[in-house]
Tab-separated table of C-alpha atoms and ligand atoms in Angstrom:
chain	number	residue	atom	x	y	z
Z	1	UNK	CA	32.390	33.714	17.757
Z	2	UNK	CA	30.111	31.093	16.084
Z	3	UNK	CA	29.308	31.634	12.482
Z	4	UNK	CA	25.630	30.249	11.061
Z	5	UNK	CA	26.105	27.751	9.125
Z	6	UNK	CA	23.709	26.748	6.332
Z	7	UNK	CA	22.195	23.613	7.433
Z	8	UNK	CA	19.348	21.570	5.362
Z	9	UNK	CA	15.847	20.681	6.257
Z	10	UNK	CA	15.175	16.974	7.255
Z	11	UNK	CA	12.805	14.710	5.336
Z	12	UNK	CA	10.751	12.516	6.850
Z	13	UNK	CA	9.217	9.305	5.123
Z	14	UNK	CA	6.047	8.968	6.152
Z	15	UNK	CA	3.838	6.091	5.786
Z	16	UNK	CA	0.048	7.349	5.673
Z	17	UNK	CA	-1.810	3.870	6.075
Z	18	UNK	CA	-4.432	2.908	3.991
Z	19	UNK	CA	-6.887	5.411	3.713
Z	20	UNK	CA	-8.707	5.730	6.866
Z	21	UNK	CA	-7.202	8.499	8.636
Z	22	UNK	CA	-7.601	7.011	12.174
Z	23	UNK	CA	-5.087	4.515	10.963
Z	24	UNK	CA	-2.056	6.972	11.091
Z	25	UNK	CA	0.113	6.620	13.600
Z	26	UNK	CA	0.316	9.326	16.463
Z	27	UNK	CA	3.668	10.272	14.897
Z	28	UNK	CA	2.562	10.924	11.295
Z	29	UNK	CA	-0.123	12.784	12.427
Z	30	UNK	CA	2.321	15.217	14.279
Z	31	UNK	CA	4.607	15.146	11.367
Z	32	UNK	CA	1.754	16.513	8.891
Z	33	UNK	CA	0.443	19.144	11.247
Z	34	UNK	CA	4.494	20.946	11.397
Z	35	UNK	CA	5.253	20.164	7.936
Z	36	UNK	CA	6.261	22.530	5.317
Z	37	UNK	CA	6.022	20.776	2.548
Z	38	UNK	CA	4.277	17.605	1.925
Z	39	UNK	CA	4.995	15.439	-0.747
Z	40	UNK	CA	2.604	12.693	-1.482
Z	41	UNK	CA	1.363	10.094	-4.121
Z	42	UNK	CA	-2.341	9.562	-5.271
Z	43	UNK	CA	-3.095	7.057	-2.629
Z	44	UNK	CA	-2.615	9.169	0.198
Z	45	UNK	CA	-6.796	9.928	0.670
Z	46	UNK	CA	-8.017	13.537	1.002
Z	47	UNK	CA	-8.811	13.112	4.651
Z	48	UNK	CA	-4.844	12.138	5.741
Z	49	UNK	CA	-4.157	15.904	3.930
Z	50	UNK	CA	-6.905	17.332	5.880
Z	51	UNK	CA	-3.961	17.004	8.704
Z	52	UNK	CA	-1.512	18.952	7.088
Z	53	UNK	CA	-1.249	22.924	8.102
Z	54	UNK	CA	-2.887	25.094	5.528
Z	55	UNK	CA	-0.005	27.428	5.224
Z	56	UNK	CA	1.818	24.172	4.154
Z	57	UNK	CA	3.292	23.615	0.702
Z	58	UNK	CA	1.509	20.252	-0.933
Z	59	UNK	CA	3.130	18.298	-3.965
Z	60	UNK	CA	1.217	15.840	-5.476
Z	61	UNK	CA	3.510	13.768	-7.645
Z	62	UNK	CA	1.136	11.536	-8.699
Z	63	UNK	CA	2.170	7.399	-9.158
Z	64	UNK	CA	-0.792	5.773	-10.642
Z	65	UNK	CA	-0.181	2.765	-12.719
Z	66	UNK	CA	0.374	4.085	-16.396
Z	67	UNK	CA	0.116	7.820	-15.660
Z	68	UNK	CA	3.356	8.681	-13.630
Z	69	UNK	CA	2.992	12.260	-13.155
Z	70	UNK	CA	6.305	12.323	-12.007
Z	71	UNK	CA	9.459	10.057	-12.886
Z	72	UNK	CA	11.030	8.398	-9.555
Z	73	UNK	CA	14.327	10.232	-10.520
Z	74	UNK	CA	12.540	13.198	-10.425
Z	75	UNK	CA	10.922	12.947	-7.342
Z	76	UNK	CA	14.176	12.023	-5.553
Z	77	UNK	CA	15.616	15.161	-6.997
Z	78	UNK	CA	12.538	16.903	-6.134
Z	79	UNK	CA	13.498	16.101	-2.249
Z	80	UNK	CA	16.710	16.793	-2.150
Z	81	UNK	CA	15.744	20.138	-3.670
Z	82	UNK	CA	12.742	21.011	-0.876
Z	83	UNK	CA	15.333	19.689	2.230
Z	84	UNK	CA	17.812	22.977	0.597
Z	85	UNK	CA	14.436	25.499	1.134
Z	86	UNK	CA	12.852	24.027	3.624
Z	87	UNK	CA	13.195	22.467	7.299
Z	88	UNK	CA	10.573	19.840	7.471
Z	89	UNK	CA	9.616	18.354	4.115
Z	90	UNK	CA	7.516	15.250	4.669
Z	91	UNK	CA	7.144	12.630	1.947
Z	92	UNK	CA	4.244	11.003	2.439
Z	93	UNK	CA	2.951	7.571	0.855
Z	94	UNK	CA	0.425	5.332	1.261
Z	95	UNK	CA	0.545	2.101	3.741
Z	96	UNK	CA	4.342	1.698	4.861
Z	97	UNK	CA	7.133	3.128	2.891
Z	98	UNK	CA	8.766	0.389	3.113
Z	99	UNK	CA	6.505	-2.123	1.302
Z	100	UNK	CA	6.221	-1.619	-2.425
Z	101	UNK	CA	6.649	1.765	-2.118
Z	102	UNK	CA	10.299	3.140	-3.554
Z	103	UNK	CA	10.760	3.926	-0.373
Z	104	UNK	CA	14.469	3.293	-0.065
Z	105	UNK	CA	14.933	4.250	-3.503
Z	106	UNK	CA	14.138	7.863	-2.539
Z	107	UNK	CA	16.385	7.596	1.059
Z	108	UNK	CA	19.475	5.886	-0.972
Z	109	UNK	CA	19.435	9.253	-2.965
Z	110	UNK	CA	18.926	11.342	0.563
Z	111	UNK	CA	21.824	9.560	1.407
Z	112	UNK	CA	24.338	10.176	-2.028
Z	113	UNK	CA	23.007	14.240	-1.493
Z	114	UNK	CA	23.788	13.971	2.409
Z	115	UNK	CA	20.504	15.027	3.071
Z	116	UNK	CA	19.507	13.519	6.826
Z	117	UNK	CA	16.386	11.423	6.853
Z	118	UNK	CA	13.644	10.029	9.212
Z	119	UNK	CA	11.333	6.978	8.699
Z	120	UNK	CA	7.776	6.635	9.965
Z	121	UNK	CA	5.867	3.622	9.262
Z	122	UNK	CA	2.646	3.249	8.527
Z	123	UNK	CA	-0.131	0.081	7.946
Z	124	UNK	CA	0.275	-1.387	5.172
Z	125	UNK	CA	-2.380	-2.715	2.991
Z	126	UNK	CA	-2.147	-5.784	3.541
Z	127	UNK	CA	-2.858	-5.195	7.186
Z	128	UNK	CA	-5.294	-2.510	7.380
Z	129	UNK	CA	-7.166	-3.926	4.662
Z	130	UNK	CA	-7.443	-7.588	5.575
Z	131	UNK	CA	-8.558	-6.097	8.838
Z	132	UNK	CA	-11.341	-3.984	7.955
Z	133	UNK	CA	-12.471	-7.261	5.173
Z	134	UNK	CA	-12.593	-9.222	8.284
Z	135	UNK	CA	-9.876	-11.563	7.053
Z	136	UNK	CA	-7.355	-12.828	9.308
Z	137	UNK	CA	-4.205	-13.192	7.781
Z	138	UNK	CA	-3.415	-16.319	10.026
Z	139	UNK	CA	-5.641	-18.508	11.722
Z	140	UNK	CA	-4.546	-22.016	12.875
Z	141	UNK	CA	-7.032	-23.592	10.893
Z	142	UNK	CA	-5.962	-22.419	7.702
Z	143	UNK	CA	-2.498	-20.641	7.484
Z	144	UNK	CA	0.598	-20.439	9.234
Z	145	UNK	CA	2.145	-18.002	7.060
Z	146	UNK	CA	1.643	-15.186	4.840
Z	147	UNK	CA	3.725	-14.000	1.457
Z	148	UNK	CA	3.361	-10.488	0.556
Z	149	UNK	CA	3.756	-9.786	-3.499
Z	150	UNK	CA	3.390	-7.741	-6.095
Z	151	UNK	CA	1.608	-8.890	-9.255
Z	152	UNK	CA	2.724	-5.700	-11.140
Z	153	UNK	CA	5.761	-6.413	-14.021
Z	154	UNK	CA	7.331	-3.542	-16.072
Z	155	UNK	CA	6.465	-5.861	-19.047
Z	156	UNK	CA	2.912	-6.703	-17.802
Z	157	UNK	CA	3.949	-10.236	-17.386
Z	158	UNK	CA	3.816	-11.994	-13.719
Z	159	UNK	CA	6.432	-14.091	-13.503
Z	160	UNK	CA	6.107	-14.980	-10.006
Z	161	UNK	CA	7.502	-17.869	-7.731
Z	162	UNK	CA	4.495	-19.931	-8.648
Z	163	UNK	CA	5.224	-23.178	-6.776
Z	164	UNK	CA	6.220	-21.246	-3.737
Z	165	UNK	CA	2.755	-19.560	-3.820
Z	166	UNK	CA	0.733	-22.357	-4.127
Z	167	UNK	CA	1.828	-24.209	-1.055
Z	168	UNK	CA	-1.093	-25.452	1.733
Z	169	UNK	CA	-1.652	-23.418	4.426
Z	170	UNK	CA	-0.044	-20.149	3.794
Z	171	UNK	CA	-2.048	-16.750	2.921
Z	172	UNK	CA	-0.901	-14.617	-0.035
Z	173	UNK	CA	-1.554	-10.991	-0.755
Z	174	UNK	CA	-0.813	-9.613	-3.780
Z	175	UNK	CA	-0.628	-5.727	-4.129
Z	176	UNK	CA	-1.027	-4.048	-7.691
Z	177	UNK	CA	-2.728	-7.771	-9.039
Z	178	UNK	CA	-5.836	-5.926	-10.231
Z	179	UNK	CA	-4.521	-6.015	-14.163
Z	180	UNK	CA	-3.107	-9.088	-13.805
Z	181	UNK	CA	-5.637	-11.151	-11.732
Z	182	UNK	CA	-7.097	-13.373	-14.102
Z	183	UNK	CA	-3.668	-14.450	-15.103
Z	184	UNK	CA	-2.167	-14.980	-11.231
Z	185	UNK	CA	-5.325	-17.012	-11.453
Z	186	UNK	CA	-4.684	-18.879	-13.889
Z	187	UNK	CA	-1.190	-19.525	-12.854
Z	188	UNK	CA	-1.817	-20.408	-9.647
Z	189	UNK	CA	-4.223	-23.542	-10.823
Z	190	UNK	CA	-1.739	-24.415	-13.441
Z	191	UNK	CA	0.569	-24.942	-10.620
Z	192	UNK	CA	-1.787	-27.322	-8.671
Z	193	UNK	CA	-3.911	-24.741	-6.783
Z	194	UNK	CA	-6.949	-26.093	-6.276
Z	195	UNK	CA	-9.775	-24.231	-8.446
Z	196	UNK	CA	-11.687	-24.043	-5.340
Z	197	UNK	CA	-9.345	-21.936	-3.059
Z	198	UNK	CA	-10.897	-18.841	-1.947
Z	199	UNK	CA	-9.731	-15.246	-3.195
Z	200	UNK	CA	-10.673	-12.127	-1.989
Z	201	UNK	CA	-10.359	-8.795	-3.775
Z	202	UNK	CA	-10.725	-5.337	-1.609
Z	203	UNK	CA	-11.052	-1.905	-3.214
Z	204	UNK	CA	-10.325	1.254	-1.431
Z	205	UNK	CA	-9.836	-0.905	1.732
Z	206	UNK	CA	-10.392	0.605	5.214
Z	207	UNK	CA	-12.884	3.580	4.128
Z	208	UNK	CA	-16.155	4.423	2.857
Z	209	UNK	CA	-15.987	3.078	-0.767
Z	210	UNK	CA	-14.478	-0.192	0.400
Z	211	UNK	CA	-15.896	-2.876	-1.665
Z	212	UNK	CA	-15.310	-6.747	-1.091
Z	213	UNK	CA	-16.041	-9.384	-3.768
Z	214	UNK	CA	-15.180	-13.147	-2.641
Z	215	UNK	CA	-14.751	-15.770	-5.159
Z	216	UNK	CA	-12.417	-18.643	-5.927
Z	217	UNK	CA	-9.412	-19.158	-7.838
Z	218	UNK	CA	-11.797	-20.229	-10.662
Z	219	UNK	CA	-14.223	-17.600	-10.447
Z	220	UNK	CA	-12.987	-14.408	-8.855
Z	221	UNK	CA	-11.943	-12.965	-12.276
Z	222	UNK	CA	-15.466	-13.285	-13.933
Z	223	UNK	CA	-16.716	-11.557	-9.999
Z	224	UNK	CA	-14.259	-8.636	-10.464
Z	225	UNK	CA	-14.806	-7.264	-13.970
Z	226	UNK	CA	-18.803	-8.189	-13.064
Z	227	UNK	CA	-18.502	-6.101	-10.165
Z	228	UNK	CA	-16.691	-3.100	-11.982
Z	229	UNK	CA	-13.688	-3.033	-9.004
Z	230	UNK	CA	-11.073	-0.278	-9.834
Z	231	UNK	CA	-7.927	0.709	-8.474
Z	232	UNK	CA	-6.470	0.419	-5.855
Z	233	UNK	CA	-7.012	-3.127	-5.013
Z	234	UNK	CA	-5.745	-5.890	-2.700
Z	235	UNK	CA	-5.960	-9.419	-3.639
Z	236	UNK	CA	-5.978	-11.759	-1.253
Z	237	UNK	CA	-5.589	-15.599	-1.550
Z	238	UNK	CA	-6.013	-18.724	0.511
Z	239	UNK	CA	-8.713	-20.854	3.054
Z	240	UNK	CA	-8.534	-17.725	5.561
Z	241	UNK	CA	-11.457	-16.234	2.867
Z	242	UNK	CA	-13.684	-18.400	3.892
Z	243	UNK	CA	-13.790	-16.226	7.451
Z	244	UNK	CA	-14.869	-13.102	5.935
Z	245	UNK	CA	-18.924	-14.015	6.097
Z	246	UNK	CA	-18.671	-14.522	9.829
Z	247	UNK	CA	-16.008	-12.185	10.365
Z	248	UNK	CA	-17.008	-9.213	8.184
Z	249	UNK	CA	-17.448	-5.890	10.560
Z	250	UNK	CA	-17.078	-2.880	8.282
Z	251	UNK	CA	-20.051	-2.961	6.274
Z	252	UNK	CA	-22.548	-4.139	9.065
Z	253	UNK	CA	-21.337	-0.822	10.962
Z	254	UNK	CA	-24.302	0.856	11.898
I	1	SAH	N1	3.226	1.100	0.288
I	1	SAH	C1	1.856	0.641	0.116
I	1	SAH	C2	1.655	-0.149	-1.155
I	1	SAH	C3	1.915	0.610	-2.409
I	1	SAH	S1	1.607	-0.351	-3.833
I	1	SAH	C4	1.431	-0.156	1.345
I	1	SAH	O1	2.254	-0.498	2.194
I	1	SAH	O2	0.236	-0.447	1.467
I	1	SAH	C5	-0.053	0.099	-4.205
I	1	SAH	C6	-0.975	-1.073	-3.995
I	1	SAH	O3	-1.306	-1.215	-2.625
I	1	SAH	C7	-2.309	-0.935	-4.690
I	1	SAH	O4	-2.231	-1.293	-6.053
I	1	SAH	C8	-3.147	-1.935	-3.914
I	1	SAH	O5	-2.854	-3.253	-4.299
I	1	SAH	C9	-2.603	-1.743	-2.510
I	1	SAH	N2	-3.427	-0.806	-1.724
I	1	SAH	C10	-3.012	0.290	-1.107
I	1	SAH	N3	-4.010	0.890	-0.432
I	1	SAH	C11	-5.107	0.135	-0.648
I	1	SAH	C12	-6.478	0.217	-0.229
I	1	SAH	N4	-6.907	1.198	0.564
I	1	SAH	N5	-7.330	-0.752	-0.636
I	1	SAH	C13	-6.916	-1.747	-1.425
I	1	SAH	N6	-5.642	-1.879	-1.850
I	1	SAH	C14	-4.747	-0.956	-1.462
């Protein structure tokens, strides 16, 4: 005779791209329609939940910078908690998991609980959104390589690997720099940068708010508050900026 045994749900970590919803992959989208419970964070746009079942349970736990609605030791608990009550609990975040997104904090506690776990990535910011700015990463006039960073400290400060980042030909893209741009800025001249280097910051990259300003190292801070850019923002720095006048797409959409 075989006896039941109680078995927990599964999570799945789910990276929901951007913010334009045609930017999920096939397997995320499948994943939100069968959920029961989805778990998500403030980036994950309104049209990504529009794929999730209505009979679905949705958590919002929040993540902005300086109004956590949720503690990450909380959350963790939180899905270890739904994967006892329910069989498919997605946790959903914006761009990849992966990429400055706790994302192994919350499996590494899956793991102590024994809970079993799937990972689905998703486009990241810095791809989606250097994509739909019309800014190549790479280009073999300008960069061979591209460092991804954040320019978000506990302590506000950015100490950052300065001389690394102002080497020739590479691309950098800082996520969470928004607070802290006029002192990466700063920084980066200070370390040799030349004043003149371009720097591009994108707001609500890849849908219908998305705002570009373009600038330099020396001006791009004065640009940003003029232009009244808020959260959440990509920075991006380095020669490929000078590409986004001819390359632009988005905004010249019919
Ligand atoms: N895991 C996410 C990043 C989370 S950190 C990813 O892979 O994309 C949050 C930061 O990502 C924001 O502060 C901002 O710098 C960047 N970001 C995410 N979505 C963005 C968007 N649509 N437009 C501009 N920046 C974005």
């Amino acid at each position: 005779m075989t006896r039941s045994i109680a078995r927990s749900g599964k999570v799945y970590l789910v990276g929901a791209g951007p913010g334009d919803p045609e930017l999920l992959t096939l397997r995320a989208a499948r994943l939100l329609e069968t959920a029961d419970v989805v778990v998500y964070d403030h980036l994950v746009t309104d049209a990504i939940m529009d794929f999730v079942a209505p009979e679905a349970l949705r958590i919002c736990v929040g993540k902005q910078r300086n109004n956590h609605t949720l503690p990450q030791e909380d959350i963790n608990q939180l899905l270890s908690g739904l994967a006892n009550t329910h069989q498919r609990v997605v946790r959903l975040k914006g761009g990849d998991p992966f990429i400055f997104g706790r994302g192994g904090e919350e499996l590494q506690s899956l793991v102590a609980n024994g809970i079993p776990f799937e990972v689905v990535p998703g486009v990241t910011a810095a791809c989606g959104v250097s994509s739909y700015a019309g800014i190549p990463l790479t280009h073999r006039d300008y960069a061979q390589s591209c460092t991804f960073v954040t320019g978000h400290l506990q302590d506000g400060s950015t100490n950052l690997d300065w001389t690394t980042l102002v080497r020739p030909r590479q691309t950098v893209v800082i996520y969470m720099g928004l607070g802290g741009l006029e002192e990466i800025c700063r920084q980066m001249m200070q370390h040799g940068a030349r004043p003149e280097l371009g720097v591009a910051v994108v707001q609500d990259g890849t849908t219908e708010s998305q705002k570009v300003i373009c600038g330099t190292l020396a001006d791009i801070a004065t640009r940003v508050a003029d232009g009244q850019l808020r959260s959440p923002c990509l920075t991006i720095i380095g020669d490929v900026v000078r590409l986004h006048p001819q390359l632009q797409w988005f905004s010249r959409r019919p």
